Amino acid sequence: MLSNKGFDLWADDYDESVDISDEENSYPFAGYKIILNEIYNRILDAHHKNALDIGFGTGTLISKLYEHGCEIYGQDFSEKMFEIAQEKMPDAKLFIGDISNGLVEPLLENKYDAIIATYSLHHLTDDKKVTFLKDLLNQLNEGGVIYIGDVAFETRLDHDKCRNEVGEAWDEDEFYFVAAEMKKYFPEMKFEKFSDCAGLITLKK
Ligand SMILES: C[S@@+](CC[C@H](N)C(=O)[O-])C[C@H]1O[C@@H](n2cnc3c(N)ncnc32)[C@H](O)[C@@H]1O
């Protein structure tokens, strides 16, 4: 699993490597742009005033929302990703912190219309995901939505089928969402498939 320093090293090439995988329609980023675009459109359509991005990376999605006047908050543990994103969004309230320990204190002081996590929560085990998502639900404003775009599957069968097809390239250190299993903890969770390896998960208060 990549540490924060690993992500620092990846930061400058991150956008390019994601683009290549997405354009080749290959694991792990097949469907990346469609999913980010979908989240972007839903947030604009819902007239959400603010958004919190968990593991914002280079700020690909939130920088577009920022340009539309959405108030942006975020947490990431890579200093290099933080620098790149903060430069794109000087007024965004971005913080460095490991999500394994939950949200940093200043982010707990607010409530959010949208909480976004794209390709970041698979770094948490399923147990940690459940705890963290429950905490995030408490940070939503009335009518707020959590949008999770990630390598994700409806069932364990779909997950295992993809792992077999991907073979050695499959990252055994990452823990991908299996919606049917998460629904035990979040019955309202909705899963929409966007590629053979990715989906959009939405969760409301
Ligand atoms: C694959 S990138 C995704 C970036 C962006 N959300 C996107 O969709 O392009 C994963 C991001 O999550 C951050 N991240 C991974 N594990 C984390 C952790 N435990 N705490 C905070 N951030 C983490 C990384 O630093 C990186 O910026």
mmCIF file of N, CA and C in Angstrom, residues 41-120:
data_model
loop_
_atom_site.group_PDB
_atom_site.id
_atom_site.type_symbol
_atom_site.label_atom_id
_atom_site.label_comp_id
_atom_site.label_asym_id
_atom_site.label_seq_id
_atom_site.Cartn_x
_atom_site.Cartn_y
_atom_site.Cartn_z
ATOM 1 N N ASN A 41 -21.624 16.856 -12.092
ATOM 2 C CA ASN A 41 -22.946 17.295 -12.580
ATOM 3 C C ASN A 41 -24.004 17.201 -11.487
ATOM 4 N N ARG A 42 -23.951 16.123 -10.718
ATOM 5 C CA ARG A 42 -24.967 15.959 -9.668
ATOM 6 C C ARG A 42 -24.842 17.050 -8.604
ATOM 7 N N ILE A 43 -23.602 17.410 -8.271
ATOM 8 C CA ILE A 43 -23.403 18.456 -7.254
ATOM 9 C C ILE A 43 -23.888 19.814 -7.780
ATOM 10 N N LEU A 44 -23.592 20.096 -9.045
ATOM 11 C CA LEU A 44 -24.062 21.374 -9.617
ATOM 12 C C LEU A 44 -25.587 21.378 -9.725
ATOM 13 N N ASP A 45 -26.170 20.271 -10.196
ATOM 14 C CA ASP A 45 -27.636 20.196 -10.348
ATOM 15 C C ASP A 45 -28.341 20.368 -8.998
ATOM 16 N N ALA A 46 -27.708 19.841 -7.945
ATOM 17 C CA ALA A 46 -28.333 19.911 -6.607
ATOM 18 C C ALA A 46 -28.076 21.268 -5.932
ATOM 19 N N HIS A 47 -27.291 22.133 -6.610
ATOM 20 C CA HIS A 47 -26.935 23.455 -6.063
ATOM 21 C C HIS A 47 -26.293 23.330 -4.680
ATOM 22 N N HIS A 48 -25.455 22.314 -4.506
ATOM 23 C CA HIS A 48 -24.733 22.194 -3.245
ATOM 24 C C HIS A 48 -23.798 23.401 -3.081
ATOM 25 N N LYS A 49 -23.802 23.948 -1.887
ATOM 26 C CA LYS A 49 -23.001 25.179 -1.661
ATOM 27 C C LYS A 49 -21.567 24.857 -1.243
ATOM 28 N N ASN A 50 -21.382 23.708 -0.591
ATOM 29 C CA ASN A 50 -20.017 23.370 -0.175
ATOM 30 C C ASN A 50 -19.778 21.876 -0.381
ATOM 31 N N ALA A 51 -18.493 21.515 -0.443
ATOM 32 C CA ALA A 51 -18.137 20.107 -0.639
ATOM 33 C C ALA A 51 -16.839 19.802 0.089
ATOM 34 N N LEU A 52 -16.806 18.624 0.700
ATOM 35 C CA LEU A 52 -15.601 18.126 1.372
ATOM 36 C C LEU A 52 -15.072 16.958 0.553
ATOM 37 N N ASP A 53 -13.793 17.028 0.156
ATOM 38 C CA ASP A 53 -13.195 15.949 -0.633
ATOM 39 C C ASP A 53 -12.186 15.188 0.220
ATOM 40 N N ILE A 54 -12.414 13.880 0.319
ATOM 41 C CA ILE A 54 -11.554 12.999 1.113
ATOM 42 C C ILE A 54 -10.520 12.375 0.174
ATOM 43 N N GLY A 55 -9.244 12.690 0.384
ATOM 44 C CA GLY A 55 -8.200 12.175 -0.523
ATOM 45 C C GLY A 55 -8.303 12.891 -1.852
ATOM 46 N N PHE A 56 -8.202 14.229 -1.801
ATOM 47 C CA PHE A 56 -8.486 15.063 -2.987
ATOM 48 C C PHE A 56 -7.443 14.941 -4.086
ATOM 49 N N GLY A 57 -6.242 14.413 -3.781
ATOM 50 C CA GLY A 57 -5.211 14.244 -4.801
ATOM 51 C C GLY A 57 -4.834 15.574 -5.434
ATOM 52 N N THR A 58 -4.795 15.613 -6.764
ATOM 53 C CA THR A 58 -4.418 16.854 -7.456
ATOM 54 C C THR A 58 -5.621 17.799 -7.598
ATOM 55 N N GLY A 59 -6.751 17.422 -7.032
ATOM 56 C CA GLY A 59 -7.918 18.315 -7.033
ATOM 57 C C GLY A 59 -8.674 18.359 -8.350
ATOM 58 N N THR A 60 -8.558 17.298 -9.135
ATOM 59 C CA THR A 60 -9.177 17.269 -10.472
ATOM 60 C C THR A 60 -10.651 17.652 -10.434
ATOM 61 N N LEU A 61 -11.409 17.023 -9.569
ATOM 62 C CA LEU A 61 -12.857 17.272 -9.515
ATOM 63 C C LEU A 61 -13.188 18.563 -8.759
ATOM 64 N N ILE A 62 -12.628 18.716 -7.582
ATOM 65 C CA ILE A 62 -13.042 19.865 -6.754
ATOM 66 C C ILE A 62 -12.574 21.194 -7.320
ATOM 67 N N SER A 63 -11.483 21.187 -8.121
ATOM 68 C CA SER A 63 -11.054 22.478 -8.677
ATOM 69 C C SER A 63 -12.101 23.011 -9.658
ATOM 70 N N LYS A 64 -12.838 22.087 -10.312
ATOM 71 C CA LYS A 64 -13.916 22.522 -11.232
ATOM 72 C C LYS A 64 -15.086 23.077 -10.418
ATOM 73 N N LEU A 65 -15.403 22.429 -9.301
ATOM 74 C CA LEU A 65 -16.481 22.933 -8.444
ATOM 75 C C LEU A 65 -16.085 24.282 -7.841
ATOM 76 N N TYR A 66 -14.808 24.415 -7.495
ATOM 77 C CA TYR A 66 -14.266 25.661 -6.937
ATOM 78 C C TYR A 66 -14.472 26.808 -7.934
ATOM 79 N N GLU A 67 -14.211 26.506 -9.220
ATOM 80 C CA GLU A 67 -14.384 27.545 -10.255
ATOM 81 C C GLU A 67 -15.845 27.981 -10.358
ATOM 82 N N HIS A 68 -16.759 27.105 -9.945
ATOM 83 C CA HIS A 68 -18.191 27.444 -9.964
ATOM 84 C C HIS A 68 -18.638 28.136 -8.682
ATOM 85 N N GLY A 69 -17.703 28.398 -7.775
ATOM 86 C CA GLY A 69 -18.041 29.131 -6.553
ATOM 87 C C GLY A 69 -18.427 28.245 -5.385
ATOM 88 N N CYS A 70 -18.285 26.938 -5.551
ATOM 89 C CA CYS A 70 -18.577 26.020 -4.452
ATOM 90 C C CYS A 70 -17.460 26.171 -3.389
ATOM 91 N N GLU A 71 -17.845 26.202 -2.129
ATOM 92 C CA GLU A 71 -16.855 26.323 -1.065
ATOM 93 C C GLU A 71 -16.220 24.945 -0.854
ATOM 94 N N ILE A 72 -14.903 24.889 -0.945
ATOM 95 C CA ILE A 72 -14.226 23.584 -0.963
ATOM 96 C C ILE A 72 -13.413 23.336 0.310
ATOM 97 N N TYR A 73 -13.609 22.127 0.842
ATOM 98 C CA TYR A 73 -12.839 21.631 1.984
ATOM 99 C C TYR A 73 -12.211 20.299 1.575
ATOM 100 N N GLY A 74 -11.121 19.921 2.222
ATOM 101 C CA GLY A 74 -10.540 18.631 1.862
ATOM 102 C C GLY A 74 -9.497 18.143 2.851
ATOM 103 N N GLN A 75 -9.252 16.834 2.775
ATOM 104 C CA GLN A 75 -8.200 16.210 3.603
ATOM 105 C C GLN A 75 -7.463 15.175 2.771
ATOM 106 N N ASP A 76 -6.140 15.224 2.848
ATOM 107 C CA ASP A 76 -5.287 14.242 2.143
ATOM 108 C C ASP A 76 -4.010 14.112 2.970
ATOM 109 N N PHE A 77 -3.368 12.951 2.915
ATOM 110 C CA PHE A 77 -2.147 12.823 3.735
ATOM 111 C C PHE A 77 -0.850 13.066 2.967
ATOM 112 N N SER A 78 -0.945 13.382 1.660
ATOM 113 C CA SER A 78 0.264 13.641 0.880
ATOM 114 C C SER A 78 0.532 15.149 0.792
ATOM 115 N N GLU A 79 1.719 15.545 1.266
ATOM 116 C CA GLU A 79 2.052 16.977 1.234
ATOM 117 C C GLU A 79 2.141 17.492 -0.189
ATOM 118 N N LYS A 80 2.640 16.637 -1.086
ATOM 119 C CA LYS A 80 2.807 17.065 -2.481
ATOM 120 C C LYS A 80 1.440 17.247 -3.159
ATOM 121 N N MET A 81 0.524 16.310 -2.924
ATOM 122 C CA MET A 81 -0.830 16.456 -3.466
ATOM 123 C C MET A 81 -1.455 17.741 -2.905
ATOM 124 N N PHE A 82 -1.245 17.979 -1.626
ATOM 125 C CA PHE A 82 -1.778 19.173 -0.973
ATOM 126 C C PHE A 82 -1.270 20.434 -1.685
ATOM 127 N N GLU A 83 0.040 20.465 -1.953
ATOM 128 C CA GLU A 83 0.622 21.662 -2.606
ATOM 129 C C GLU A 83 0.009 21.897 -3.982
ATOM 130 N N ILE A 84 -0.124 20.802 -4.752
ATOM 131 C CA ILE A 84 -0.674 20.941 -6.114
ATOM 132 C C ILE A 84 -2.122 21.437 -6.051
ATOM 133 N N ALA A 85 -2.907 20.835 -5.159
ATOM 134 C CA ALA A 85 -4.335 21.195 -5.075
ATOM 135 C C ALA A 85 -4.509 22.611 -4.526
ATOM 136 N N GLN A 86 -3.721 22.971 -3.505
ATOM 137 C CA GLN A 86 -3.878 24.304 -2.897
ATOM 138 C C GLN A 86 -3.509 25.399 -3.898
ATOM 139 N N GLU A 87 -2.528 25.111 -4.755
ATOM 140 C CA GLU A 87 -2.145 26.103 -5.765
ATOM 141 C C GLU A 87 -3.288 26.349 -6.757
ATOM 142 N N LYS A 88 -4.019 25.265 -7.088
ATOM 143 C CA LYS A 88 -5.161 25.418 -7.995
ATOM 144 C C LYS A 88 -6.314 26.151 -7.324
ATOM 145 N N MET A 89 -6.427 26.007 -5.986
ATOM 146 C CA MET A 89 -7.594 26.545 -5.252
ATOM 147 C C MET A 89 -7.108 27.286 -4.008
ATOM 148 N N PRO A 90 -6.583 28.516 -4.188
ATOM 149 C CA PRO A 90 -5.972 29.219 -3.050
ATOM 150 C C PRO A 90 -6.911 29.415 -1.863
ATOM 151 N N ASP A 91 -8.212 29.550 -2.111
ATOM 152 C CA ASP A 91 -9.126 29.810 -0.981
ATOM 153 C C ASP A 91 -9.775 28.547 -0.407
ATOM 154 N N ALA A 92 -9.417 27.401 -0.958
ATOM 155 C CA ALA A 92 -10.011 26.160 -0.432
ATOM 156 C C ALA A 92 -9.407 25.851 0.936
ATOM 157 N N LYS A 93 -10.222 25.250 1.793
ATOM 158 C CA LYS A 93 -9.742 24.908 3.141
ATOM 159 C C LYS A 93 -9.289 23.446 3.131
ATOM 160 N N LEU A 94 -8.014 23.278 2.771
ATOM 161 C CA LEU A 94 -7.445 21.935 2.630
ATOM 162 C C LEU A 94 -6.539 21.635 3.827
ATOM 163 N N PHE A 95 -6.550 20.373 4.227
ATOM 164 C CA PHE A 95 -5.773 19.974 5.403
ATOM 165 C C PHE A 95 -5.020 18.681 5.117
ATOM 166 N N ILE A 96 -3.852 18.550 5.776
ATOM 167 C CA ILE A 96 -3.083 17.311 5.674
ATOM 168 C C ILE A 96 -3.454 16.436 6.871
ATOM 169 N N GLY A 97 -3.839 15.180 6.599
ATOM 170 C CA GLY A 97 -4.176 14.281 7.704
ATOM 171 C C GLY A 97 -4.541 12.909 7.179
ATOM 172 N N ASP A 98 -4.216 11.897 7.963
ATOM 173 C CA ASP A 98 -4.467 10.504 7.587
ATOM 174 C C ASP A 98 -5.919 10.135 7.929
ATOM 175 N N ILE A 99 -6.673 9.699 6.917
ATOM 176 C CA ILE A 99 -8.085 9.380 7.171
ATOM 177 C C ILE A 99 -8.251 8.121 8.032
ATOM 178 N N SER A 100 -7.180 7.329 8.189
ATOM 179 C CA SER A 100 -7.266 6.175 9.103
ATOM 180 C C SER A 100 -7.576 6.644 10.514
ATOM 181 N N ASN A 101 -7.224 7.904 10.797
ATOM 182 C CA ASN A 101 -7.500 8.471 12.124
ATOM 183 C C ASN A 101 -8.739 9.368 12.104
ATOM 184 N N GLY A 102 -9.502 9.315 11.044
ATOM 185 C CA GLY A 102 -10.714 10.140 10.940
ATOM 186 C C GLY A 102 -10.412 11.519 10.365
ATOM 187 N N LEU A 103 -11.396 12.395 10.475
ATOM 188 C CA LEU A 103 -11.225 13.758 9.955
ATOM 189 C C LEU A 103 -10.403 14.591 10.930
ATOM 190 N N VAL A 104 -9.620 15.518 10.388
ATOM 191 C CA VAL A 104 -8.873 16.433 11.256
ATOM 192 C C VAL A 104 -9.862 17.394 11.932
ATOM 193 N N GLU A 105 -9.445 17.892 13.071
ATOM 194 C CA GLU A 105 -10.323 18.699 13.945
ATOM 195 C C GLU A 105 -11.049 19.838 13.199
ATOM 196 N N PRO A 106 -10.346 20.672 12.422
ATOM 197 C CA PRO A 106 -11.055 21.810 11.788
ATOM 198 C C PRO A 106 -12.186 21.356 10.856
ATOM 199 N N LEU A 107 -12.053 20.184 10.252
ATOM 200 C CA LEU A 107 -13.106 19.712 9.337
ATOM 201 C C LEU A 107 -14.321 19.195 10.104
ATOM 202 N N LEU A 108 -14.096 18.795 11.354
ATOM 203 C CA LEU A 108 -15.216 18.310 12.182
ATOM 204 C C LEU A 108 -16.112 19.464 12.641
ATOM 205 N N GLU A 109 -15.603 20.680 12.478
ATOM 206 C CA GLU A 109 -16.371 21.842 12.956
ATOM 207 C C GLU A 109 -17.450 22.267 11.965
ATOM 208 N N ASN A 110 -17.456 21.665 10.764
ATOM 209 C CA ASN A 110 -18.422 22.066 9.731
ATOM 210 C C ASN A 110 -19.334 20.919 9.342
ATOM 211 N N LYS A 111 -20.403 21.294 8.642
ATOM 212 C CA LYS A 111 -21.273 20.292 7.991
ATOM 213 C C LYS A 111 -21.221 20.573 6.490
ATOM 214 N N TYR A 112 -21.489 19.535 5.709
ATOM 215 C CA TYR A 112 -21.264 19.644 4.266
ATOM 216 C C TYR A 112 -22.497 19.202 3.464
ATOM 217 N N ASP A 113 -22.701 19.858 2.312
ATOM 218 C CA ASP A 113 -23.785 19.440 1.413
ATOM 219 C C ASP A 113 -23.356 18.189 0.639
ATOM 220 N N ALA A 114 -22.086 18.162 0.259
ATOM 221 C CA ALA A 114 -21.569 17.006 -0.477
ATOM 222 C C ALA A 114 -20.251 16.572 0.144
ATOM 223 N N ILE A 115 -20.108 15.269 0.326
ATOM 224 C CA ILE A 115 -18.802 14.715 0.722
ATOM 225 C C ILE A 115 -18.391 13.757 -0.393
ATOM 226 N N ILE A 116 -17.207 14.014 -0.945
ATOM 227 C CA ILE A 116 -16.733 13.256 -2.105
ATOM 228 C C ILE A 116 -15.526 12.412 -1.699
ATOM 229 N N ALA A 117 -15.474 11.184 -2.187
ATOM 230 C CA ALA A 117 -14.256 10.382 -1.997
ATOM 231 C C ALA A 117 -14.055 9.590 -3.286
ATOM 232 N N THR A 118 -13.126 10.040 -4.125
ATOM 233 C CA THR A 118 -12.884 9.294 -5.361
ATOM 234 C C THR A 118 -11.518 8.617 -5.288
ATOM 235 N N TYR A 119 -11.541 7.317 -5.432
ATOM 236 C CA TYR A 119 -10.333 6.481 -5.479
ATOM 237 C C TYR A 119 -9.446 6.696 -4.246
ATOM 238 N N SER A 120 -10.055 6.901 -3.101
ATOM 239 C CA SER A 120 -9.267 7.091 -1.873
ATOM 240 C C SER A 120 -9.678 6.113 -0.767
#
